[in-house]
CSV table of C-alpha atoms in Angstrom, one decimal:
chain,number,residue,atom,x,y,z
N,1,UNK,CA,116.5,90.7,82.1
N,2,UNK,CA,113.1,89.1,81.4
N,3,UNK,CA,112.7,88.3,84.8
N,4,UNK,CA,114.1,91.1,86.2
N,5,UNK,CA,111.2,92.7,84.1
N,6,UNK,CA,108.8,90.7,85.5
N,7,UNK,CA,109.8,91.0,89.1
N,8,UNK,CA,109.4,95.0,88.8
N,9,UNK,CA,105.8,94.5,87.5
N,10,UNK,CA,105.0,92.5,90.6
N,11,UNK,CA,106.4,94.9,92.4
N,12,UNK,CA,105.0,97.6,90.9
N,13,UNK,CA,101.1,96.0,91.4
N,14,UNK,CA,102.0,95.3,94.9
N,15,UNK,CA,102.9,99.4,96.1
N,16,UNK,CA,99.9,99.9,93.6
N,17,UNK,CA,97.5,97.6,95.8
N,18,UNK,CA,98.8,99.0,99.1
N,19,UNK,CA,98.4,102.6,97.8
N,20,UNK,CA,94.7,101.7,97.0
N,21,UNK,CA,94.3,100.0,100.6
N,22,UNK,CA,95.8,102.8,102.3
N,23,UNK,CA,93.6,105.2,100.4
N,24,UNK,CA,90.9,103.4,101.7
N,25,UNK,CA,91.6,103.2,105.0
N,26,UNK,CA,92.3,107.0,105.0
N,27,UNK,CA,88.8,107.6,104.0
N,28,UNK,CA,87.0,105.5,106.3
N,29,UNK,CA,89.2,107.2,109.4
N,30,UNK,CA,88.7,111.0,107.9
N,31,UNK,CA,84.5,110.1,107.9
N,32,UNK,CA,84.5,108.7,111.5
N,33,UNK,CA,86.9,112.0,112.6
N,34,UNK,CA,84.3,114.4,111.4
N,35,UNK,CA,81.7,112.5,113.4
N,36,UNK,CA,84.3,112.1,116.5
N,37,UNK,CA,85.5,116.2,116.3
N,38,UNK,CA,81.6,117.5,116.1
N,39,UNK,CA,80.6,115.3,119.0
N,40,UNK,CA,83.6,116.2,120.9
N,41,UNK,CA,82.8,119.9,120.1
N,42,UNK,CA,79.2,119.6,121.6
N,43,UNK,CA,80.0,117.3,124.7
N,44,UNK,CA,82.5,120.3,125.4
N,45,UNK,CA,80.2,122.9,127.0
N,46,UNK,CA,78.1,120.3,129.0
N,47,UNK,CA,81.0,118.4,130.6
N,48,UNK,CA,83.1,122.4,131.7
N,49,UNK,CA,79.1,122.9,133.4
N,50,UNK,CA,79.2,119.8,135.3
N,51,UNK,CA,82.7,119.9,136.5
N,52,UNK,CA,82.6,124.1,137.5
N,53,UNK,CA,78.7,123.2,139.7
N,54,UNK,CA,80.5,120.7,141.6
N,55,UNK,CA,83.4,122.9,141.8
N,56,UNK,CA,80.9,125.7,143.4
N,57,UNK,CA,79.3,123.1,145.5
N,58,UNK,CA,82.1,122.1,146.9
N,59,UNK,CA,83.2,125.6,147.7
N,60,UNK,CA,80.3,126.0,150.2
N,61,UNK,CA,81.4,126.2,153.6
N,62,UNK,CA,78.8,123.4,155.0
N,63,UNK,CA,80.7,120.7,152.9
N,64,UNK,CA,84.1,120.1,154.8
N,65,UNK,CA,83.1,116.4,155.7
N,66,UNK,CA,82.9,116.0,151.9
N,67,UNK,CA,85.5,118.4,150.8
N,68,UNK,CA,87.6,115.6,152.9
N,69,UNK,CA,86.7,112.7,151.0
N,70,UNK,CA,86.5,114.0,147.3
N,71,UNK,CA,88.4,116.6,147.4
N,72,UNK,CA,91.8,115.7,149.8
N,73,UNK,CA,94.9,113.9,148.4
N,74,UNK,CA,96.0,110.8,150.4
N,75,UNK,CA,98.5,108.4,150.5
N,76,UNK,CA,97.6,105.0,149.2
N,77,UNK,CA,97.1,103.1,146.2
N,78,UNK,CA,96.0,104.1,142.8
N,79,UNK,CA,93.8,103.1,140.3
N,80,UNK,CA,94.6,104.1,136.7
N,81,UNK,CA,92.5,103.4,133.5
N,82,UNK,CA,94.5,103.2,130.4
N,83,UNK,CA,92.6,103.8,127.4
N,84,UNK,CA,93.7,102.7,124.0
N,85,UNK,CA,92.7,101.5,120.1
N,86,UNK,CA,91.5,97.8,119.4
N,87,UNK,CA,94.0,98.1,116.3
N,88,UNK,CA,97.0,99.1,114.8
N,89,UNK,CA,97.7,100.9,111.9
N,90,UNK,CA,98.2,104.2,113.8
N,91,UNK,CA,101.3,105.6,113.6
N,92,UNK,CA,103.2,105.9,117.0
N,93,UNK,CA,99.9,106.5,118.9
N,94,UNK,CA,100.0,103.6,121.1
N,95,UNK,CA,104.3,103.8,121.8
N,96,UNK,CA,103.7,107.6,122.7
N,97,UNK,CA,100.9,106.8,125.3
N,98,UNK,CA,103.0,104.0,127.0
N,99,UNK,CA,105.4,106.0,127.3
N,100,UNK,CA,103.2,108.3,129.4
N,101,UNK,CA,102.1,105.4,131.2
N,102,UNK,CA,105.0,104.1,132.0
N,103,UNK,CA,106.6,107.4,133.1
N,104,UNK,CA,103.3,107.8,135.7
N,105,UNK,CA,102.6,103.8,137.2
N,106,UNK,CA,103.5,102.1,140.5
N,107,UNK,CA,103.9,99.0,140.9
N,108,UNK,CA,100.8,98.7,143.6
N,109,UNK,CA,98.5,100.7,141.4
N,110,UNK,CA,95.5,98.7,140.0
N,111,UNK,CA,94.9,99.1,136.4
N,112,UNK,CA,91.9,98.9,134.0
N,113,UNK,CA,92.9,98.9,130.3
N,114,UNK,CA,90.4,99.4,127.4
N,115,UNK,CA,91.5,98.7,124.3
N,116,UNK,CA,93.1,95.7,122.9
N,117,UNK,CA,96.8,97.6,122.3
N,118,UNK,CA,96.5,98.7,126.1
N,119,UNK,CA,95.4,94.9,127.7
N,120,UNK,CA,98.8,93.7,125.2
N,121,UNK,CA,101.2,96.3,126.4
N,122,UNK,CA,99.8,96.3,130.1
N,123,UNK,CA,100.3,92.0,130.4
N,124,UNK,CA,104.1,93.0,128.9
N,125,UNK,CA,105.1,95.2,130.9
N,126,UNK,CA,103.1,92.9,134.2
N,127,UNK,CA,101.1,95.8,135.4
N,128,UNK,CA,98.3,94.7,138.1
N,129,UNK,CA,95.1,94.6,135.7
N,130,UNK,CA,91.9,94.7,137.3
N,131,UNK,CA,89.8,94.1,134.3
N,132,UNK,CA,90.0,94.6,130.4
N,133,UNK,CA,87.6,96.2,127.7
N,134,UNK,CA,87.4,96.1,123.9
N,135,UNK,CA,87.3,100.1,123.1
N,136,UNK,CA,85.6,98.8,119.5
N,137,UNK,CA,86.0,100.4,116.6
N,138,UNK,CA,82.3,102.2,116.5
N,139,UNK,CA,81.9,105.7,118.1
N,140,UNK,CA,81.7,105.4,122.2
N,141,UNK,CA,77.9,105.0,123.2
N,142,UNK,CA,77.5,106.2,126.7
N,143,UNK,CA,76.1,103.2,128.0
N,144,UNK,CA,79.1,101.6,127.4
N,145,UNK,CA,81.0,103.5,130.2
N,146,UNK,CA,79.1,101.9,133.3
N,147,UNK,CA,80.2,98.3,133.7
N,148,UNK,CA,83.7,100.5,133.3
N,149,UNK,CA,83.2,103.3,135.8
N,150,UNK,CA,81.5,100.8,138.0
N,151,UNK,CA,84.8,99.7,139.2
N,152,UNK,CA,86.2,103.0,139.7
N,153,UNK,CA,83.3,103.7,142.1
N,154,UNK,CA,83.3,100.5,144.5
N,155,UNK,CA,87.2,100.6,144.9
N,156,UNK,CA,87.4,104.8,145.8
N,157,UNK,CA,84.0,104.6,147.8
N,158,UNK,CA,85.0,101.8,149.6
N,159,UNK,CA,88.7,103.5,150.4
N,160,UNK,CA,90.7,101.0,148.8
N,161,UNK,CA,92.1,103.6,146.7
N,162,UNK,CA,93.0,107.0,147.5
N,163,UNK,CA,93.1,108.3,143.3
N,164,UNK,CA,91.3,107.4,140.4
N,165,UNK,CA,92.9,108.4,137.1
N,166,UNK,CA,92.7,107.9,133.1
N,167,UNK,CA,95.4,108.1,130.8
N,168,UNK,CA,94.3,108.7,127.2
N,169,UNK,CA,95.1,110.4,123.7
N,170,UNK,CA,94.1,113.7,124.2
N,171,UNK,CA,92.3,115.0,120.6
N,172,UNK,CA,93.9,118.4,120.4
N,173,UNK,CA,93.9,118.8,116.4
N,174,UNK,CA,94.4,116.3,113.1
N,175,UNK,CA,97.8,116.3,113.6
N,176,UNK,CA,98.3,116.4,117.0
N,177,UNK,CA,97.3,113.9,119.8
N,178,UNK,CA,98.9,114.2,123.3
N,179,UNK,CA,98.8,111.7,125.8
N,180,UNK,CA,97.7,113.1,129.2
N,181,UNK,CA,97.1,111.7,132.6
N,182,UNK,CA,93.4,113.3,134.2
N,183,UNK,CA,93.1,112.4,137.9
N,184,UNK,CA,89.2,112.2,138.4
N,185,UNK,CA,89.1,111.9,142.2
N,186,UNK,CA,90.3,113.0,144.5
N,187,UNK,CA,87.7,116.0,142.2
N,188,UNK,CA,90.7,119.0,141.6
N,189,UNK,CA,89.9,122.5,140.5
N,190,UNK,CA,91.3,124.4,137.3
N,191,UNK,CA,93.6,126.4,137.9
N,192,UNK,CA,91.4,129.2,136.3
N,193,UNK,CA,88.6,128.5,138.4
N,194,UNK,CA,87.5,131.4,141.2
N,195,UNK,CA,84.5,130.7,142.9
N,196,UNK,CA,82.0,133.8,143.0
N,197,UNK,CA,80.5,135.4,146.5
N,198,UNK,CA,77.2,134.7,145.3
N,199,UNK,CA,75.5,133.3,148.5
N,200,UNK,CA,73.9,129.8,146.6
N,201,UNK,CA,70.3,128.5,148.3
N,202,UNK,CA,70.7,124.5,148.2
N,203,UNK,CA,67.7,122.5,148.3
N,204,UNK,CA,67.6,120.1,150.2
N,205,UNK,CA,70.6,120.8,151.1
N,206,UNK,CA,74.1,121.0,149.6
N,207,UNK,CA,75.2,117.7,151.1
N,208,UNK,CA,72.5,115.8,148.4
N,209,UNK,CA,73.1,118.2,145.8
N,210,UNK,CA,76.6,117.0,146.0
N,211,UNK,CA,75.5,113.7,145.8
N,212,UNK,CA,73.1,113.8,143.3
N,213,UNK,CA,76.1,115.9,140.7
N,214,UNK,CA,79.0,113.8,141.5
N,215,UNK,CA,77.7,111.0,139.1
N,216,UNK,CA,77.1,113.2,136.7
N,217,UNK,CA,80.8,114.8,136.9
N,218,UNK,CA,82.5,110.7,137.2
N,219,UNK,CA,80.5,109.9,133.6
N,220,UNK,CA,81.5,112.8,132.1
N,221,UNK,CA,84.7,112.6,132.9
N,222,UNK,CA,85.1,109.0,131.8
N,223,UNK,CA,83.1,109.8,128.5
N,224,UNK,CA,85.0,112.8,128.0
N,225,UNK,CA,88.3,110.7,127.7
N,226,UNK,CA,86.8,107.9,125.3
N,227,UNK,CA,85.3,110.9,123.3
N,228,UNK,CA,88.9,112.0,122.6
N,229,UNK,CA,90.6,108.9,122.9
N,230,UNK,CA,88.1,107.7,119.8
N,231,UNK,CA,89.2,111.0,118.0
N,232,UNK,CA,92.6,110.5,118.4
N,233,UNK,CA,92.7,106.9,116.9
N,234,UNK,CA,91.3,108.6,113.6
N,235,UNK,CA,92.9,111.0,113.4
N,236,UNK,CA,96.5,109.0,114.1
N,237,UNK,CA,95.2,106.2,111.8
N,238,UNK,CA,94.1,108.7,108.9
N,239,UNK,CA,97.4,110.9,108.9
N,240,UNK,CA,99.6,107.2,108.9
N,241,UNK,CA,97.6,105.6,105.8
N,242,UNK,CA,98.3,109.1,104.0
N,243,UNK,CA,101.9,108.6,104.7
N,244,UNK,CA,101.2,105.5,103.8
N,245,UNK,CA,99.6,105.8,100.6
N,246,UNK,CA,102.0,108.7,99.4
N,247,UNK,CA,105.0,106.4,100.3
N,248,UNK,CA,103.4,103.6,98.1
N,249,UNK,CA,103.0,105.6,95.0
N,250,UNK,CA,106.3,107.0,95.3
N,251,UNK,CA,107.7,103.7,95.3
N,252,UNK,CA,105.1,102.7,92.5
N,253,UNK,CA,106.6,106.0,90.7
N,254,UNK,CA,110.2,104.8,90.8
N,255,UNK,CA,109.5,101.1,89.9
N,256,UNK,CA,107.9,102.4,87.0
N,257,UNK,CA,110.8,104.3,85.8
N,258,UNK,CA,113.0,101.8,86.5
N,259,UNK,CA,111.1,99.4,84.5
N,260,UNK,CA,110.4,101.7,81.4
N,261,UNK,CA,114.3,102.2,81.3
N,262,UNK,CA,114.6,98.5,81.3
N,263,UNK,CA,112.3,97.7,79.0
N,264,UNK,CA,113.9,100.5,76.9
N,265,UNK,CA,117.3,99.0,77.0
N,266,UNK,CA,116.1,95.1,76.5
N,267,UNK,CA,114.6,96.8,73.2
N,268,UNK,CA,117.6,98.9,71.9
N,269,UNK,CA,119.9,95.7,72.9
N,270,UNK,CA,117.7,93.5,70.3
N,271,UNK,CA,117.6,95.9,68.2
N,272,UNK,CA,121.9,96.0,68.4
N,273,UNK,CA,122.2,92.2,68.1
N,274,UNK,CA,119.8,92.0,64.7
N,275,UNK,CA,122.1,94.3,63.4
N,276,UNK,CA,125.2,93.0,64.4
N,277,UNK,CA,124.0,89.6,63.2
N,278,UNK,CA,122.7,91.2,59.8
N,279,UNK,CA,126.1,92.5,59.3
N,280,UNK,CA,127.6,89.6,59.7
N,281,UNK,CA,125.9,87.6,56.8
C-alpha cells in the first residue's frame, strides 16, 4: 500500500507538471495569435486592392496577349507550395492539411514545402520536392517570401508550369482552421467580381501597368497565405495545450482522490490492527 501511495504521488506531480507546461504553452500561442489576427486583419484590405486592380487591368480589351498567359488554364504540370508548422503540438492541424494535399497532387507536379511537418510528410509520401523552407516560429517578415516566390516565378515565366498553387491552413477563427488550395496563376477572378464600364486611361500603357502590378499581386498572395498559415498554427497549438492542460488536471483531480481514499484506508486499517492487537493482550 505504501508503494502504491507513493506511485500515485509521482503520478500526481507528473499531470501536475504537464498541466503547468501546457498552461504555458497556451499562453505563449494566445500572445502571438493576437499579433497574427491584427496583422491579418490589416493586410486584408491591401491584398482585396491589389488582386481587384489587376482584375480591372486585365479586363481591358488591349490585353488579350496577356489575358493568354496569366489568365488561361493549360494543360501541363503544376507546381504546388505546401505550407506548414516547424513543430508539433497542434492538434490535427498538420493530418487535416495532408489530407487536402493528398486529395489535390499529381504525381508530376513539383512541390515546395515550407515548414518542417510539410518537408517530413512530403519525403513520406515521395512527392517531387523542389526545395524546402523552415516556416520559423517568429511572425512571417515579408522579406522572407522572395528566395520562396522566386521559384514560383522562373518555373511559370519560363512555361515549365502551366499553375502555381499554395495549400495552407486557412485562419478563419480560434477554433476553426481550414485547409484550402489557392491557385495564384493562371490570376482567376472572384466569383463576385464585375468589372465596371468606367473607360480607365493607362499610362504608359496598360501592358506596363500590368507588369508593374503583377508582382505586387504574386507577394501578396504568397504573404497572404503565411499570414494565415502563422495564425492557424496558434491558434491550433493554443486550443490543443487547453485540452491539454484541462485533461491533466483532471487526471491530477482523480489521482488525488484516489490517493486521499488510500491514505484514508491505510490509516483506519492501523488504526483496526492496534485495536485488534490491544484486545488481544
Amino acid at each position: 500500500m505504501a508503494q502504491n501511495l507513493q506511485q500515485l504521488k509521482k503520478r500526481i506531480k507528473t499531470s501536475d507538471s504537464i498541466a503547468q507546461i501546457a498552461k504555458a504553452m497556451e499562453m505563449i500561442s494566445a500572445s502571438k495569435i493576437r499579433k497574427a489576427q491584427d496583422s491579418v486583419e490589416k493586410h486584408n484590405p491591401y491584398a482585396k486592392k491589389i488582386k481587384d486592380m489587376v482584375w480591372h487591368v486585365l479586363a481591358d480589351k488591349g490585353l488579350q496577349e496577356d489575358m493568354e498567359k496569366f489568365s488561361t488554364e493549360k494543360e501541363g504540370k503544376r507546381l504546388i507550395y505546401i505550407i506548414s508548422p516547424d513543430k508539433g503540438l497542434a492538434g490535427g492541424l498538420v493530418v487535416n492539411l495532408f489530407k487536402k494535399v493528398n486529395s489535390y497532387l499529381k504525381k508530376d507536379d513539383y512541390v515546395v514545402v515550407i515548414g518542417k511537418k510539410a518537408s517530413g510528410e512530403a519525403t513520406r509520401y515521395g512527392y517531387n520536392v523542389l526545395a524546402s523552407f523552415n516556416m520559423g516560429t517568429k511572425f512571417p517578415r515579408y522579406d522572407d517570401l522572395y528566395p520562396m516566390i522566386d521559384i514560383a516565378k522562373k518555373f511559370y515565366l519560363s512555361g515549365e508550369v502551366t499553375k502555381v498553387s499554395i495549400i495552407y491552413t486557412e485562419f478563419k477563427n480560434m477554433l476553426i482552421q481550414e485547409p484550402v488550395v489557392e491557385e495564384v496563376f493562371p490570376v482567376k477572378q472572384d466569383q463576385n467580381f464585375k468589372a465596371n464600364n468606367i473607360g480607365y486611361i493607362f499610362e504608359p500603357n496598360s501592358h506596363q501597368v500590368l507588369k508593374d502590378l503583377l508582382p505586387f499581386y504574386f507577394e501578396i498572395e504568397f504573404y497572404s497565405a503565411f499570414m494565415n498559415a502563422y495564425a492557424s498554427e496558434q491558434a491550433a497549438r493554443m486550443t490543443a495545450m487547453k485540452n491539454a492542460k484541462d485533461n491533466a488536471k483532471d487526471i491530477s483531480e482523480s489521482l488525488t482522490n484516489i490517493y486521499n481514499r488510500s491514505r484514508q484506508e491505510k490509516i483506519t486499517n492501523e488504526i483496526l490492527d492496534l485495536a485488534n492487537g490491544q484486545q488481544g493482550m
